[in-house]
mmCIF file of C-alpha atoms and ligand atoms in Angstrom:
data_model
loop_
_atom_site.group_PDB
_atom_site.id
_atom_site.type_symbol
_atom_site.label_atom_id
_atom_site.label_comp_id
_atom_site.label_asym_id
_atom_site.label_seq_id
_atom_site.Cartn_x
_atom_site.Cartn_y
_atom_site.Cartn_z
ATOM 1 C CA UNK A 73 90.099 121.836 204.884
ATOM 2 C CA UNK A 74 87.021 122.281 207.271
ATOM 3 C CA UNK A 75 86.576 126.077 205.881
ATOM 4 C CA UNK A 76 88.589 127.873 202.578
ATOM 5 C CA UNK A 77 89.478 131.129 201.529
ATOM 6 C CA UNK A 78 88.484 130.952 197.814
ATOM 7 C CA UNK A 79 90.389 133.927 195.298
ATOM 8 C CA UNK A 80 87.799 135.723 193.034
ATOM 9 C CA UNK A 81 89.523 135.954 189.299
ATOM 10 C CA UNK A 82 90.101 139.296 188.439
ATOM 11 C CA UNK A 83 89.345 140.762 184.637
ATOM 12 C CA UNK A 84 91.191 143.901 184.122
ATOM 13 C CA UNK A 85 90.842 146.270 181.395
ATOM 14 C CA UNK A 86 91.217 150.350 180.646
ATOM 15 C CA UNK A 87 87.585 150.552 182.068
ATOM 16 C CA UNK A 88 88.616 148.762 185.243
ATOM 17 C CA UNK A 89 88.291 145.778 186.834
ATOM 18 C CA UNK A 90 85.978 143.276 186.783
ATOM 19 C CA UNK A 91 86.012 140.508 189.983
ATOM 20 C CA UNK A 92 84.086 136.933 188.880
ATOM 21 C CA UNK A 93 83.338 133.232 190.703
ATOM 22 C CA UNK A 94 81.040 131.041 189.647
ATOM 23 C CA UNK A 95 80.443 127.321 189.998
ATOM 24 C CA UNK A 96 82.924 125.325 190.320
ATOM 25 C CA UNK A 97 85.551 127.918 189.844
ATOM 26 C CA UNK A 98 85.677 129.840 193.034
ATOM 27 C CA UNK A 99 82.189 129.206 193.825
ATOM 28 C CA UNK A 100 81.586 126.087 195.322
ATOM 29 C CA UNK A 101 77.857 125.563 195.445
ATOM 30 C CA UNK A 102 74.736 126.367 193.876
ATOM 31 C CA UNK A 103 73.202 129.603 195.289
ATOM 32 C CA UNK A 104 69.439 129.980 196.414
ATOM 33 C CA UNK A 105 69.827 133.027 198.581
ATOM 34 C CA UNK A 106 72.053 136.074 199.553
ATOM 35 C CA UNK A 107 71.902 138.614 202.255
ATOM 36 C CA UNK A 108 73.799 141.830 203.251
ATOM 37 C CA UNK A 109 75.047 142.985 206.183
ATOM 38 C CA UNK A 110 75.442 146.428 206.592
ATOM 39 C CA UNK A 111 75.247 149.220 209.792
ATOM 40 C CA UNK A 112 76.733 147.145 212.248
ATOM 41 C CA UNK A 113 76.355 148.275 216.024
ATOM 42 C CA UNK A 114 79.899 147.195 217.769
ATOM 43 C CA UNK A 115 78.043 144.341 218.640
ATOM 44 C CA UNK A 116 79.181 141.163 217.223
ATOM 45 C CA UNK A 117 76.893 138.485 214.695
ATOM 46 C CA UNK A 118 76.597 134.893 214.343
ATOM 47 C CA UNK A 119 76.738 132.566 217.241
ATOM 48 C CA UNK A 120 75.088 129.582 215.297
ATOM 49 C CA UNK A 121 76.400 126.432 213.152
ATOM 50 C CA UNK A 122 74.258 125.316 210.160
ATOM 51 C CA UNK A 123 73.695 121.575 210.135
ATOM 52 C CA UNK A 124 73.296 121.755 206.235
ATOM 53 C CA UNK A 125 73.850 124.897 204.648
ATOM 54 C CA UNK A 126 76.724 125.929 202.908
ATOM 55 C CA UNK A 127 77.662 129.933 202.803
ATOM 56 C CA UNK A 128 80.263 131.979 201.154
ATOM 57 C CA UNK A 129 81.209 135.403 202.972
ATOM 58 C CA UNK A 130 82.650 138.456 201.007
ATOM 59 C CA UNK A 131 83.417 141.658 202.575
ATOM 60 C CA UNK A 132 82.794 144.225 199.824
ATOM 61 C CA UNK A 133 83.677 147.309 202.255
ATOM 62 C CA UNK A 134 85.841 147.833 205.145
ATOM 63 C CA UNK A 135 86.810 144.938 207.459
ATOM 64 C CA UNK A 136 85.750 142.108 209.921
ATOM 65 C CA UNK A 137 87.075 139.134 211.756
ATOM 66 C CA UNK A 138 85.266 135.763 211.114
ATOM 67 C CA UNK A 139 86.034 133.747 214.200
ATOM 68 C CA UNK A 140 85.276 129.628 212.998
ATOM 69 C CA UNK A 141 85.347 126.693 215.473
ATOM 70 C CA UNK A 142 84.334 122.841 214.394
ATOM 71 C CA UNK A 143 84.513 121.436 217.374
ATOM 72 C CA UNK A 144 88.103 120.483 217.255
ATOM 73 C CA UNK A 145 90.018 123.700 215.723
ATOM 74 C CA UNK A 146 89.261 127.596 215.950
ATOM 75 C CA UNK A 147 90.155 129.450 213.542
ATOM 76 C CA UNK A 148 90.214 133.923 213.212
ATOM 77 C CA UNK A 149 89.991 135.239 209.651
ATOM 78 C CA UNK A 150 90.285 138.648 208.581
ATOM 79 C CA UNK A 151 88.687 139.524 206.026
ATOM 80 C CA UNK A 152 89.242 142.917 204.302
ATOM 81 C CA UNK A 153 89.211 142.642 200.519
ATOM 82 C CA UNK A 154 86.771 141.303 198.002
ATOM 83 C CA UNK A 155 88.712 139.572 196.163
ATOM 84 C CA UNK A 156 88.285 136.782 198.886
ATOM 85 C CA UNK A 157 85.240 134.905 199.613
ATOM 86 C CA UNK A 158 84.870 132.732 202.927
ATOM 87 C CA UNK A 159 83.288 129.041 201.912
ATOM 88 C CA UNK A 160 81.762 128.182 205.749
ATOM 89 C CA UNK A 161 80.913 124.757 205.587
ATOM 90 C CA UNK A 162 78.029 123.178 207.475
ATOM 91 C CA UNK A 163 78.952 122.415 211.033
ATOM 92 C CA UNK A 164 81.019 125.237 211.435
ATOM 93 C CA UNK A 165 80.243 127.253 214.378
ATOM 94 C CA UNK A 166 80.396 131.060 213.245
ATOM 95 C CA UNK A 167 81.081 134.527 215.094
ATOM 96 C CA UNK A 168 81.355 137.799 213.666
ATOM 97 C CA UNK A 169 83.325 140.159 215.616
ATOM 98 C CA UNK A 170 85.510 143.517 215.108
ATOM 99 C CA UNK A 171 83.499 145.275 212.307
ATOM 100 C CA UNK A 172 84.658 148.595 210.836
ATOM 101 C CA UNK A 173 81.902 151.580 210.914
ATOM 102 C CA UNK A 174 82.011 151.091 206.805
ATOM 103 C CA UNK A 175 81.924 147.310 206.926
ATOM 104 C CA UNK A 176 79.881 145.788 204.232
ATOM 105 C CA UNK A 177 79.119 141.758 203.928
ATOM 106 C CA UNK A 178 77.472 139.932 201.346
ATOM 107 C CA UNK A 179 76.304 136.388 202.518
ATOM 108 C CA UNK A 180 75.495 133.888 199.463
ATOM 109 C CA UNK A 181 73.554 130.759 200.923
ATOM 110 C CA UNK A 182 73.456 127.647 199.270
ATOM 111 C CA UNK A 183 69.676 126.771 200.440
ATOM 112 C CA UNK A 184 66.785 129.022 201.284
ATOM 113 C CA UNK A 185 66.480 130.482 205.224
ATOM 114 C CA UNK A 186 65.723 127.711 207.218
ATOM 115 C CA UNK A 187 65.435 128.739 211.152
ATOM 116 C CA UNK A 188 65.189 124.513 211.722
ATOM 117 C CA UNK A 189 69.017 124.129 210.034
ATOM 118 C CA UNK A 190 70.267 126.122 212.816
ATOM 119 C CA UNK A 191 72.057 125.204 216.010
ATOM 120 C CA UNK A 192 71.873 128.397 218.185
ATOM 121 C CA UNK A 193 73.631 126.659 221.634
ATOM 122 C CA UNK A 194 77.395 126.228 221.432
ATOM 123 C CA UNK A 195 76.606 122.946 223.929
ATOM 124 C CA UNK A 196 74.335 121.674 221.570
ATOM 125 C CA UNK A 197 76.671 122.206 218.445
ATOM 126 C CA UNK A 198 79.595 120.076 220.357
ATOM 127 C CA UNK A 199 77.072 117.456 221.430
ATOM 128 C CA UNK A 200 75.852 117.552 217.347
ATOM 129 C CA UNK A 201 79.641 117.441 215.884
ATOM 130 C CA UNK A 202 81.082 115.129 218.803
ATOM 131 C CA UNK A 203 77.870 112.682 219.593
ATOM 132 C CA UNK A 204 79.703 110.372 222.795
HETATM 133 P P1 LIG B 243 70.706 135.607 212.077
HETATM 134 O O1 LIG B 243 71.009 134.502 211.121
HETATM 135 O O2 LIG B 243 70.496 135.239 213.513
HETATM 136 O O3 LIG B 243 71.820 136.733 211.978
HETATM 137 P P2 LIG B 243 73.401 136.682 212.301
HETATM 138 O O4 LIG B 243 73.833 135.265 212.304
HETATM 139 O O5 LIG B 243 74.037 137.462 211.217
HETATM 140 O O6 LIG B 243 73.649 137.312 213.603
HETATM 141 O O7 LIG B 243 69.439 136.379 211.530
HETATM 142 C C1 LIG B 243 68.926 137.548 212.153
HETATM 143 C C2 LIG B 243 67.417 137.585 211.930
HETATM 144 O O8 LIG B 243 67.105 137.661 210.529
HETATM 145 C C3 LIG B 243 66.708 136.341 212.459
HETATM 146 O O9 LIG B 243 65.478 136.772 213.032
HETATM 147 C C4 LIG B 243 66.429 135.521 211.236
HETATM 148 C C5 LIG B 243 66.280 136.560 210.143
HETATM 149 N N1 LIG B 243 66.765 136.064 208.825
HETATM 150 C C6 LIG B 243 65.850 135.848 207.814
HETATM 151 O O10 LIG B 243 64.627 136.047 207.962
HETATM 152 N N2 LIG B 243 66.308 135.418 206.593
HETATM 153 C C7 LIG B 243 67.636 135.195 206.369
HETATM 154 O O11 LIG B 243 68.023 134.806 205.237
HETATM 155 C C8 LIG B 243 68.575 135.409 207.437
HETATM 156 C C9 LIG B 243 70.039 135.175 207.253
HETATM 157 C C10 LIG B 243 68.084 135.853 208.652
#
């Protein structure tokens, strides 16, 4: 699959619960960065592919729509719970759109912020994912 939806296990108890991934078991890549977004403006994020980075998205709070294209396929996830992180694979062309006034994301990166591994141009993503 060119993007998963990967299930956080859950750890229940009388104190609560208690939501865990780590590598290799819902987490599918070594993290060197995260980032939070928070106070969003009705405007939507994103509109960049990563040549080489690999990111998992959890919404923590409220909801958002994750709107994924690879050049072939789009794809519109929801995502509203944290129980569910979103593995975006590299060459995935990302939009964030549709946030709720409480929405909060957390962003885990596999590599440090790298301005050079983006592609910013939707022309210049197909051209990158479908050389002629
Ligand atoms: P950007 O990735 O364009 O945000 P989004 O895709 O969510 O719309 O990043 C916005 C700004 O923040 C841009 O100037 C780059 C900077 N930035 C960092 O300095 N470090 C980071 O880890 C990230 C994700 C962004």
């Amino acid at each position: 699959m060119w993007y998963e939806v990967c299930d956080l296990k859950r750890i229940t108890d009388l104190r609560g619960d208690l939501y865990v991934s780590e590598l290799g078991a819902g987490l599918p890549f070594a993290v060197k960065r995260f980032y939070i977004l928070t106070s969003f403006n009705k405007q939507a994020r994103g509109f960049h592919a990563h040549k080489a980075l690999h990111q998992m998205a959890y919404c923590l709070q409220g909801h958002c729509e994750f709107h994924l294209d690879n050049g072939d396929q789009r794809e519109v996830i929801h995502l509203n719970a944290y129980e569910k992180g979103l593995h975006i694979k590299p060459a995935t062309w990302r939009e964030m759109h549709n946030f709720s006034n409480d929405c909060i994301i957390l962003v885990l990166a596999s590599e440090v912020y790298d301005e050079a591994d983006y592609i910013r141009s939707y022309d210049e993503f197909l051209s990158w994912v479908k050389p002629t």
